[in-house]
mmCIF file of C-alpha atoms and ligand atoms in Angstrom:
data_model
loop_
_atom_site.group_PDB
_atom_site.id
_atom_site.type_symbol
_atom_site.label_atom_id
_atom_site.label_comp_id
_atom_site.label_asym_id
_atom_site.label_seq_id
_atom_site.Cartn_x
_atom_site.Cartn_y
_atom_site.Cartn_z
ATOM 1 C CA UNK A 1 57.295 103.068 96.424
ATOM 2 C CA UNK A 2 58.700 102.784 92.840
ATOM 3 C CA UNK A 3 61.186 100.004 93.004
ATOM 4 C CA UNK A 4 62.331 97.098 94.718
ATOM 5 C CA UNK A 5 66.228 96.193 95.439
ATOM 6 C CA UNK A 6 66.846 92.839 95.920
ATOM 7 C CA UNK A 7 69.248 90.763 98.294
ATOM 8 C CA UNK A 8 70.382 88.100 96.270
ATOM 9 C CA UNK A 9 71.983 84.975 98.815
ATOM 10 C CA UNK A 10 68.975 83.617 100.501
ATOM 11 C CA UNK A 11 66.396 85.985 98.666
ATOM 12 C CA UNK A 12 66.474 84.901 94.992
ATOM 13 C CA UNK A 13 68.800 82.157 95.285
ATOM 14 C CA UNK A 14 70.765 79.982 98.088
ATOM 15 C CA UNK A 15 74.191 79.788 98.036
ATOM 16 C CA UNK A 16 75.039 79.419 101.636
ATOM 17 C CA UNK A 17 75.694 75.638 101.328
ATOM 18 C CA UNK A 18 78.811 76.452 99.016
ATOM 19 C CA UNK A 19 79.735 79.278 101.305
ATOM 20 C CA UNK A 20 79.800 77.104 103.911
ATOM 21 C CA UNK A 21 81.442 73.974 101.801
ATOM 22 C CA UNK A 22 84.304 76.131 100.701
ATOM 23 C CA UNK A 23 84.676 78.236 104.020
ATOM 24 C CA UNK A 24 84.607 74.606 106.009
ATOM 25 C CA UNK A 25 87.234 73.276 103.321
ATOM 26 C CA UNK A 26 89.630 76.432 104.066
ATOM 27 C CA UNK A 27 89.008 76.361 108.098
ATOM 28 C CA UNK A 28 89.609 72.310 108.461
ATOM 29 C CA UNK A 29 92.631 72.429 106.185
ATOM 30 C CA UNK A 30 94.257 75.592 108.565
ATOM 31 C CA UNK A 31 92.631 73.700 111.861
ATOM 32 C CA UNK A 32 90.207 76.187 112.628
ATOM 33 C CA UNK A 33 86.859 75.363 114.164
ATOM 34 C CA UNK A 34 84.049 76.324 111.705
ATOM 35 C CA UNK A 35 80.407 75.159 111.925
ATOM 36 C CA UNK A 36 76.775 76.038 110.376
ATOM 37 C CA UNK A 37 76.311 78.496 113.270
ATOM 38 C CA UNK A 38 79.151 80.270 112.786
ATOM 39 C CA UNK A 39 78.251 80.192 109.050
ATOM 40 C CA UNK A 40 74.846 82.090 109.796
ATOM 41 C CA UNK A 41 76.978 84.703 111.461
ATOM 42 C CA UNK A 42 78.213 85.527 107.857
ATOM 43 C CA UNK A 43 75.290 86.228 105.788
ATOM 44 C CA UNK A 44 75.360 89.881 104.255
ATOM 45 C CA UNK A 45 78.641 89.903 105.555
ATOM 46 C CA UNK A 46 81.734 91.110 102.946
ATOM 47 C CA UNK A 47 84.076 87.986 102.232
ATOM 48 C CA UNK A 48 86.919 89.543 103.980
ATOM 49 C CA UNK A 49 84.894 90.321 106.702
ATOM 50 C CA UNK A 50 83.766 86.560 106.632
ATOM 51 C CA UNK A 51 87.104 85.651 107.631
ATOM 52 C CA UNK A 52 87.662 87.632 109.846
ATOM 53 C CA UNK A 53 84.944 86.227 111.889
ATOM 54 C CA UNK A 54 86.371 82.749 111.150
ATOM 55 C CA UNK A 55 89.700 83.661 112.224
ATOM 56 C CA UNK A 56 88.314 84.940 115.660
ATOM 57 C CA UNK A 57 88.963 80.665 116.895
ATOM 58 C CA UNK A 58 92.350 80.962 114.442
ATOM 59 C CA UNK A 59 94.811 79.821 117.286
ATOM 60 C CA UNK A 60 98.378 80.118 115.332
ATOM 61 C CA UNK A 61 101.172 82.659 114.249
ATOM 62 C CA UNK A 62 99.846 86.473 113.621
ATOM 63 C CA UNK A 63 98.495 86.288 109.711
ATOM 64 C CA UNK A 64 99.820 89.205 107.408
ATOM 65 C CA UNK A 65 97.260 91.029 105.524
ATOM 66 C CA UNK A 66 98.742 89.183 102.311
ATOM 67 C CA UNK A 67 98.621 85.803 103.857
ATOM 68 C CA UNK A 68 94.527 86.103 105.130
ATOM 69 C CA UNK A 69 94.066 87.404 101.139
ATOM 70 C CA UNK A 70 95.356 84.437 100.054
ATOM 71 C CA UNK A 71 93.369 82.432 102.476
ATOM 72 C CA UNK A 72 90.293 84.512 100.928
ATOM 73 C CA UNK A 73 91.313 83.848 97.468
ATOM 74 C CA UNK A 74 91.339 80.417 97.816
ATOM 75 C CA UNK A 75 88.263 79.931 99.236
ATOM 76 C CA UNK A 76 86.775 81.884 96.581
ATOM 77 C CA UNK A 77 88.169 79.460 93.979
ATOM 78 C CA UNK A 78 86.445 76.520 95.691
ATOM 79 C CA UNK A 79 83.061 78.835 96.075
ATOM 80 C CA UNK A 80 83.614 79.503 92.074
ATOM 81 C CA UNK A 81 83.876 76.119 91.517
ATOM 82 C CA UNK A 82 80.608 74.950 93.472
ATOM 83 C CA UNK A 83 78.981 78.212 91.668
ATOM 84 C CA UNK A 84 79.877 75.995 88.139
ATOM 85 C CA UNK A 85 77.331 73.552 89.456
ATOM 86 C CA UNK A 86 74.350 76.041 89.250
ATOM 87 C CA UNK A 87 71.834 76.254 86.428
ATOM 88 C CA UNK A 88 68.659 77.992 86.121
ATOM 89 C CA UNK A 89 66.470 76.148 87.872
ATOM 90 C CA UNK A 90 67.925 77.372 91.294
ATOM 91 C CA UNK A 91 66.068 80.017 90.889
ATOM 92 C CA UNK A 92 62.217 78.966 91.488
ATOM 93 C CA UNK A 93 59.096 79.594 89.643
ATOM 94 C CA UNK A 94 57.705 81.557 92.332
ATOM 95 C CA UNK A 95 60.287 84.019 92.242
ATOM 96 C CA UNK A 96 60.528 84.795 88.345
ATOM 97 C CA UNK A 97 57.204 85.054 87.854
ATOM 98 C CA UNK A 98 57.033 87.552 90.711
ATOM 99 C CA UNK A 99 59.582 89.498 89.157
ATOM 100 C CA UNK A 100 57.887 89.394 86.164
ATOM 101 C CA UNK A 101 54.374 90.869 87.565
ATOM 102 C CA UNK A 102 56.166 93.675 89.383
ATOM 103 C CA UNK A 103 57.797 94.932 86.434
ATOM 104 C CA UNK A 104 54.087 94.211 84.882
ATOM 105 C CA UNK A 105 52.901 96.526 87.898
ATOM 106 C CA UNK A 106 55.598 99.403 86.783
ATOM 107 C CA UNK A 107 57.999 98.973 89.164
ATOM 108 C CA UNK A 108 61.707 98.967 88.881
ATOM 109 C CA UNK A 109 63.794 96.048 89.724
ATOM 110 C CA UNK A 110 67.447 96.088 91.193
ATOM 111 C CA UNK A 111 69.699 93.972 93.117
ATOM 112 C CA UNK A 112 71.698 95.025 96.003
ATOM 113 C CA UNK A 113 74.356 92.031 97.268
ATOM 114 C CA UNK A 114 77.665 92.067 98.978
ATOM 115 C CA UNK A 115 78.917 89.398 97.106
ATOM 116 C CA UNK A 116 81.504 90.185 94.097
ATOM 117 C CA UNK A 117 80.543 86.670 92.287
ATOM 118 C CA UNK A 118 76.950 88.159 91.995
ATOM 119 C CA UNK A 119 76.938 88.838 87.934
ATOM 120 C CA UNK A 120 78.518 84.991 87.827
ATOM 121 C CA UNK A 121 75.146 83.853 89.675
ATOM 122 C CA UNK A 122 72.694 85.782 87.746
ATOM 123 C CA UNK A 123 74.389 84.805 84.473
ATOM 124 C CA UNK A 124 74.180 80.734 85.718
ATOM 125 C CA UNK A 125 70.859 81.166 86.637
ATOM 126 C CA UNK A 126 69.678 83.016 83.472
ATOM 127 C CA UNK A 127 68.470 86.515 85.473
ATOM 128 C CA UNK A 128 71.412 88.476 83.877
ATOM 129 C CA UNK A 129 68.684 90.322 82.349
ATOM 130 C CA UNK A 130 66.272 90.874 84.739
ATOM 131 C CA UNK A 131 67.026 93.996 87.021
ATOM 132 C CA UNK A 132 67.489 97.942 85.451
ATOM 133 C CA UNK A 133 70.329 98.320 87.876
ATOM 134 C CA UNK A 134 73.273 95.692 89.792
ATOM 135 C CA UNK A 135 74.309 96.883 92.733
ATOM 136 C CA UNK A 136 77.351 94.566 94.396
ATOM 137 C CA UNK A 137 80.360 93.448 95.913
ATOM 138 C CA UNK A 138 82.413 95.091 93.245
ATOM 139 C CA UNK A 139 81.062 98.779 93.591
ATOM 140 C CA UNK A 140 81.176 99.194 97.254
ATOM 141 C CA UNK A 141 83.666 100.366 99.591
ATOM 142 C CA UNK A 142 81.978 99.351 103.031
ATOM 143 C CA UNK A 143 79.645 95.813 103.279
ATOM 144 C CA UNK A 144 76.050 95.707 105.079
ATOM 145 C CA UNK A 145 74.763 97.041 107.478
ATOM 146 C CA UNK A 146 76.339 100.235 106.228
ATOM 147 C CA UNK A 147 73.416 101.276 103.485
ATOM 148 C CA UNK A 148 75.900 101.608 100.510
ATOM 149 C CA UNK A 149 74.832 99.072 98.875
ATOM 150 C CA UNK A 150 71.247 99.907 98.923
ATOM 151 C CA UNK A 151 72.179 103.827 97.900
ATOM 152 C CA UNK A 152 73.826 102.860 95.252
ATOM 153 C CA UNK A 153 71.541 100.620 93.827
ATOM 154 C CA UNK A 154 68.753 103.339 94.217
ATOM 155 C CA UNK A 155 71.543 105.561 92.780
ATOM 156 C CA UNK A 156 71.751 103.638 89.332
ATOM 157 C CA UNK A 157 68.253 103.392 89.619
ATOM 158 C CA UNK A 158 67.791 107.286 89.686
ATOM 159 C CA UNK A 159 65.338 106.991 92.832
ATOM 160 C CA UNK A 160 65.480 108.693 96.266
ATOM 161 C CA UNK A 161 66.177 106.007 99.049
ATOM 162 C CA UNK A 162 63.293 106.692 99.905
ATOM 163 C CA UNK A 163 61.217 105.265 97.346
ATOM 164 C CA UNK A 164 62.497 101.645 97.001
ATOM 165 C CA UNK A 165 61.613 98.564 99.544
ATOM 166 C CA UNK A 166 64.643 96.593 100.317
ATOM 167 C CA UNK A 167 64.214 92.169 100.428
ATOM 168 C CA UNK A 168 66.939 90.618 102.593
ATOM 169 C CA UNK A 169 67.179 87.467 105.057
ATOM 170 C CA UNK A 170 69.663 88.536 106.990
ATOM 171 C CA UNK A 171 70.044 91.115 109.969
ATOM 172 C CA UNK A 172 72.674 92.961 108.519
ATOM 173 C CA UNK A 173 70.523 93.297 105.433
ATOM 174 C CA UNK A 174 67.907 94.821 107.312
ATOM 175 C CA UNK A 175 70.012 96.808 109.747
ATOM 176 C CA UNK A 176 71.772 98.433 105.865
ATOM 177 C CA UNK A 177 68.677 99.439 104.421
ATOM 178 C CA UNK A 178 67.038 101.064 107.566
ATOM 179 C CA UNK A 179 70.201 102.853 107.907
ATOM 180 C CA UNK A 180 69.743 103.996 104.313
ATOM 181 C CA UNK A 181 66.333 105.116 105.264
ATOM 182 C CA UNK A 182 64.362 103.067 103.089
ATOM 183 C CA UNK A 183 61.711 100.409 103.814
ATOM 184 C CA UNK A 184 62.381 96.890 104.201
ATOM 185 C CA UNK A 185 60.602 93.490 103.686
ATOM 186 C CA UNK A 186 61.995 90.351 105.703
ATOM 187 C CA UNK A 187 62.338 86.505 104.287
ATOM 188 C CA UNK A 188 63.835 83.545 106.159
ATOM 189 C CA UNK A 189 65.647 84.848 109.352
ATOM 190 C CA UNK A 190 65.033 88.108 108.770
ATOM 191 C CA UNK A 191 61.062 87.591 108.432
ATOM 192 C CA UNK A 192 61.033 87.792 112.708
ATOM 193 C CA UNK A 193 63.561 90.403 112.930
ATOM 194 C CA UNK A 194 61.493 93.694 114.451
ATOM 195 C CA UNK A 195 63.435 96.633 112.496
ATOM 196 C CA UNK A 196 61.497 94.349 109.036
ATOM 197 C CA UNK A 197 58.730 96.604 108.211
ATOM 198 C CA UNK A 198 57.296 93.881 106.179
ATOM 199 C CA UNK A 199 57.571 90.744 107.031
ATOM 200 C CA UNK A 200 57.076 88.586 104.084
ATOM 201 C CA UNK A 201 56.604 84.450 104.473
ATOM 202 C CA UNK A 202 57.428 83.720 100.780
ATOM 203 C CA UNK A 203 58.672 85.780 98.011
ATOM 204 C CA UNK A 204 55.178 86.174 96.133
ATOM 205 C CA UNK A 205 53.822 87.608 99.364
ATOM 206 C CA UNK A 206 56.027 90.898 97.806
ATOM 207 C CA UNK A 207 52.569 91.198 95.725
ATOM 208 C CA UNK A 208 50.379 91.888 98.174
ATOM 209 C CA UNK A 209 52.556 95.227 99.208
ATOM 210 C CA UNK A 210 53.791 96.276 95.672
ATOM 211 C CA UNK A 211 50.325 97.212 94.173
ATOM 212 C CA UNK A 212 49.642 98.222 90.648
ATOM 213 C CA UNK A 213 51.458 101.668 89.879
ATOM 214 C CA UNK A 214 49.545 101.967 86.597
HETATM 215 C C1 BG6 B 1 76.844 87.795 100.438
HETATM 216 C C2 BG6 B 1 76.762 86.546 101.287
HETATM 217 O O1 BG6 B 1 75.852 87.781 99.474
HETATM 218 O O2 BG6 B 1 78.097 87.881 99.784
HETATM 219 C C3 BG6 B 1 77.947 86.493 102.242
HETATM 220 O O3 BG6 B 1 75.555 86.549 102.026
HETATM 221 C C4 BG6 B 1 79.245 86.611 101.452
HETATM 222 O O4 BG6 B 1 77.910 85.300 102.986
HETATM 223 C C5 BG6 B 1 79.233 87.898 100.634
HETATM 224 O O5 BG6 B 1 80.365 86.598 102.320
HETATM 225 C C6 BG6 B 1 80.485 88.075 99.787
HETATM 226 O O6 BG6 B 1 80.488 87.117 98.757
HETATM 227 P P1 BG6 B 1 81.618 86.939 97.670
HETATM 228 O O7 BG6 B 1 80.929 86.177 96.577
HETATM 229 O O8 BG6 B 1 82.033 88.310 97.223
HETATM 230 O O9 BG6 B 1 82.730 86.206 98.312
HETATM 231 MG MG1 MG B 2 71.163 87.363 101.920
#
């Protein structure tokens, strides 16, 4: 193992609560039934996927392809605007310093997320610097579980697949880097999922299976 690639919603920081806040602001004002459950389904998940999931209880008139883009625009401008509100520490001690030891311990550090606000989030919370290759929303064609993400990120990285360990909380996260053939370490939900080859309880547990490389 020679690098990690990171998840970045739920791993390094948490923005589900504005994911939900701006999905729940877009659902109520179209009368669409949207709850926290049904937000858990969209973790990992691509945001035009997302809402496709939420339109599954959408109950009026057939929705043209420009119409649900729209509907996914705007909810990204209230998700932007909730994004404003973060600053650096929403990212936690525990994690930087982590970061910082296994790039002491010689490996290299990437991030692999869906999401095409991720470079917005790292630059808020002050980690713009901190990975030797972004992997996101904006380079990919096809959203987890399908391994792009992770390739490409190992890509950048100039690493076979093979050699990085995936972190992810979510299922689909998990499912994407198995599929890419690489190994994976599980926080939050994904912690009890059994494809996790590593289950991990908190993010500095990462240093008891990333040992020294030099
Ligand atoms: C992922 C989140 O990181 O990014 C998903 O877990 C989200 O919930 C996806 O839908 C896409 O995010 P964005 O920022 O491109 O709308
Ligand atoms: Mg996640």
């Amino acid at each position: 193992m020679k690098a990690l690639i990171f998840d970045l919603d739920g791993v390094i920081v948490f923005t589900d609560k504005f994911h939900y806040q701006a999905w729940k602001q877009m659902a109520d004002e179209m009368g669409i039934y949207f709850d926290e459950q049904i937000n858990n389904r969209l973790r990992g998940v691509s945001r035009m996927d997302s809402l496709e999931i939420i339109l599954e209880r959408y109950e009026g008139a057939p929705l043209s392809q420009q119409q649900k883009e729209n509907l996914a625009e705007k909810k990204n401008e209230i998700y932007r605007n909730l994004l404003q509100t973060m600053t650096p520490s929403d990212v936690s001690d525990e994690v930087r310093e982590t970061m910082k030891e296994l790039r002491m311990r010689g490996y290299k550090l990437a991030l692999g997320s869906s999401s095409k606000n991720a470079k917005f989030i790292l630059e808020k919370v002050a980690l713009s610097d901190a990975f030797d290759a972004i992997s996101d929303g904006t380079n990919i064609t096809k959203s987890k579980p399908d391994p792009e993400v992770f390739l490409k990120a190992a890509e950048y990285l100039n690493l076979p697949a093979g050699e990085c360990l995936v972190v992810e909380d979510a299922y689909a996260g998990i499912d994407a880097a198995k599929a890419g053939m690489m190994l994976a370490a599980g926080i939050g939900e994904a912690e009890n999922y059994d494809k996790t080859d590593y289950p991990i309880h908190s993010f500095g547990d990462l240093l008891k299976i990333a040992k020294p490389l030099r």
